[in-house]
């Protein structure tokens, strides 16, 4: 969460600095509009994470990242869920046969499947073909301990 907060703080500081440093009114207005639009984009990105959360039910788990990625897995296919903090990736990507669904500060949970799972992903992740085999997931959740405990319950 620290990266979006840093962007918001920088945008607010930028808006104040523009007001004092730019002498032309028309340019101040244009830059202020650009700043407000960037703040709206950051807010929309954060709202997408809240509106489309990961879901754990009695039989299945749904892993989501915004509206573009949705992976539904039967709970019996999950062999292990562990808390592992990683800062390397901050964008959706496939690394070492794992689908990475990070938050702004990386990932906090690793999930292994009992065997590779075929999933449908956006073209930018699947390298041409829509269906991709993954052996697990790395993802960000707000409360990793509770999430791992919910996955381990029968």
Coordinates of C-alpha atoms in Angstrom, one line a residue:
X1 CA 0.0 0.0 0.0
X2 CA 3.0 2.3 0.4
X3 CA 3.5 2.8 -3.3
X4 CA 0.0 4.3 -4.1
X5 CA 0.2 6.4 -0.9
X6 CA 3.6 7.7 -2.1
X7 CA 2.1 8.6 -5.5
X8 CA -0.8 10.4 -3.9
X9 CA 1.5 12.4 -1.6
X10 CA 3.8 13.3 -4.5
X11 CA 0.8 14.4 -6.6
X12 CA -0.5 16.6 -3.8
X13 CA 3.0 18.2 -3.4
X14 CA 3.3 18.6 -7.1
X15 CA -0.1 20.4 -7.3
X16 CA 1.0 22.9 -4.6
X17 CA 4.4 23.4 -6.3
X18 CA 2.8 24.0 -9.7
X19 CA 0.6 26.6 -8.2
X20 CA 3.6 28.6 -6.9
X21 CA 6.2 27.9 -9.6
X22 CA 4.3 28.1 -12.9
X23 CA 3.4 31.7 -13.9
X24 CA 0.9 31.0 -16.7
X25 CA -2.6 30.4 -15.6
X26 CA -3.6 28.2 -18.6
X27 CA -0.6 25.8 -17.9
X28 CA -1.4 25.7 -14.2
X29 CA -5.0 24.5 -15.0
X30 CA -3.7 21.9 -17.5
X31 CA -1.2 20.5 -15.0
X32 CA -3.8 20.5 -12.2
X33 CA -6.3 18.6 -14.4
X34 CA -3.5 16.1 -15.2
X35 CA -2.8 15.7 -11.5
X36 CA -6.4 15.2 -10.6
X37 CA -6.8 12.6 -13.4
X38 CA -3.8 10.7 -12.1
X39 CA -5.3 10.7 -8.6
X40 CA -8.5 9.3 -10.0
X41 CA -6.6 6.5 -11.9
X42 CA -4.8 5.5 -8.6
X43 CA -8.1 5.5 -6.8
X44 CA -9.7 3.4 -9.5
X45 CA -6.8 0.9 -9.4
X46 CA -7.1 0.6 -5.6
X47 CA -10.9 0.3 -5.8
X48 CA -10.6 -2.5 -8.3
X49 CA -8.6 -4.5 -5.8
X50 CA -11.3 -4.0 -3.1
X51 CA -14.3 -4.6 -5.5
X52 CA -12.7 -7.9 -6.9
X53 CA -11.2 -9.7 -3.9
X54 CA -10.1 -13.3 -3.6
X55 CA -12.9 -15.6 -2.4
X56 CA -12.7 -18.7 -0.2
X57 CA -15.8 -20.9 -0.1
X58 CA -16.4 -24.5 1.2
X59 CA -15.5 -26.1 -2.2
X60 CA -13.6 -23.6 -4.3
X61 CA -11.2 -20.7 -4.1
X62 CA -11.4 -17.8 -6.6
X63 CA -8.2 -15.8 -7.1
X64 CA -8.7 -12.5 -8.9
X65 CA -6.8 -9.4 -10.0
X66 CA -9.1 -6.7 -11.1
X67 CA -11.5 -7.6 -13.9
X68 CA -8.9 -9.3 -16.2
X69 CA -7.8 -12.3 -14.2
X70 CA -10.0 -14.8 -12.5
X71 CA -8.7 -18.3 -11.5
X72 CA -11.2 -20.7 -9.9
X73 CA -9.6 -23.7 -8.1
X74 CA -11.2 -26.6 -6.3
X75 CA -9.9 -26.5 -2.7
X76 CA -8.9 -30.2 -2.9
X77 CA -6.3 -29.2 -5.6
X78 CA -4.4 -26.9 -3.1
X79 CA -1.6 -28.9 -1.6
X80 CA 0.1 -26.0 0.4
X81 CA -0.5 -22.4 1.3
X82 CA 2.2 -20.5 3.1
X83 CA 3.2 -17.0 4.0
X84 CA 6.2 -15.9 2.1
X85 CA 7.0 -12.2 1.6
X86 CA 8.3 -11.2 -1.8
X87 CA 9.0 -7.7 -3.1
X88 CA 10.2 -8.6 -6.6
X89 CA 7.1 -8.4 -8.7
X90 CA 4.5 -5.6 -8.6
X91 CA 2.7 -6.5 -11.8
X92 CA 0.8 -9.6 -12.9
X93 CA 3.2 -12.1 -14.5
X94 CA 4.1 -15.8 -14.7
X95 CA 7.4 -16.7 -13.0
X96 CA 8.6 -20.3 -12.7
X97 CA 5.2 -21.8 -13.6
X98 CA 3.5 -19.7 -10.9
X99 CA 0.9 -17.0 -11.6
X100 CA 1.9 -13.9 -9.6
X101 CA -1.0 -11.6 -8.5
X102 CA 0.9 -9.0 -6.5
X103 CA -0.3 -6.0 -4.6
X104 CA 1.5 -2.6 -4.6
X105 CA 4.1 -4.0 -2.3
X106 CA 4.7 -7.5 -3.8
X107 CA 3.2 -10.8 -2.6
X108 CA 2.7 -12.4 0.8
X109 CA 1.2 -15.8 0.1
X110 CA 2.5 -18.8 -1.9
X111 CA 0.0 -21.5 -3.0
X112 CA 1.0 -24.8 -4.5
X113 CA -1.3 -27.1 -6.4
X114 CA -1.2 -30.9 -6.3
X115 CA -0.6 -30.9 -10.1
X116 CA -0.5 -28.2 -12.8
X117 CA -3.7 -26.4 -13.5
X118 CA -4.9 -25.1 -16.9
X119 CA -6.1 -21.5 -16.6
X120 CA -7.3 -18.9 -19.1
X121 CA -5.3 -15.7 -18.9
X122 CA -5.2 -12.4 -20.8
X123 CA -2.9 -12.6 -23.9
X124 CA -0.2 -10.4 -22.3
X125 CA 0.4 -13.1 -19.7
X126 CA -0.1 -16.2 -21.7
X127 CA 2.4 -15.5 -24.5
X128 CA 0.0 -16.1 -27.3
X129 CA -2.2 -19.0 -26.3
X130 CA -5.1 -18.2 -24.0
X131 CA -4.7 -21.4 -21.9
X132 CA -1.7 -21.7 -19.7
X133 CA -0.5 -24.4 -17.2
X134 CA 0.4 -23.1 -13.7
X135 CA 1.8 -25.0 -10.8
X136 CA 0.8 -22.5 -8.2
X137 CA 0.2 -18.9 -7.3
X138 CA 1.9 -16.0 -5.5
X139 CA -0.5 -13.4 -4.4
X140 CA -1.1 -10.4 -2.1
X141 CA -3.8 -10.5 0.5
X142 CA -4.4 -8.0 3.4
X143 CA -4.4 -10.7 6.1
X144 CA -2.2 -13.6 5.0
X145 CA -2.4 -15.5 8.3
X146 CA -6.2 -15.6 8.2
X147 CA -6.2 -16.4 4.4
X148 CA -3.8 -19.4 4.9
X149 CA -5.8 -20.6 7.8
X150 CA -9.1 -20.4 5.8
X151 CA -7.5 -22.4 3.0
X152 CA -6.3 -25.1 5.4
X153 CA -9.7 -25.6 7.1
X154 CA -11.8 -28.6 5.9

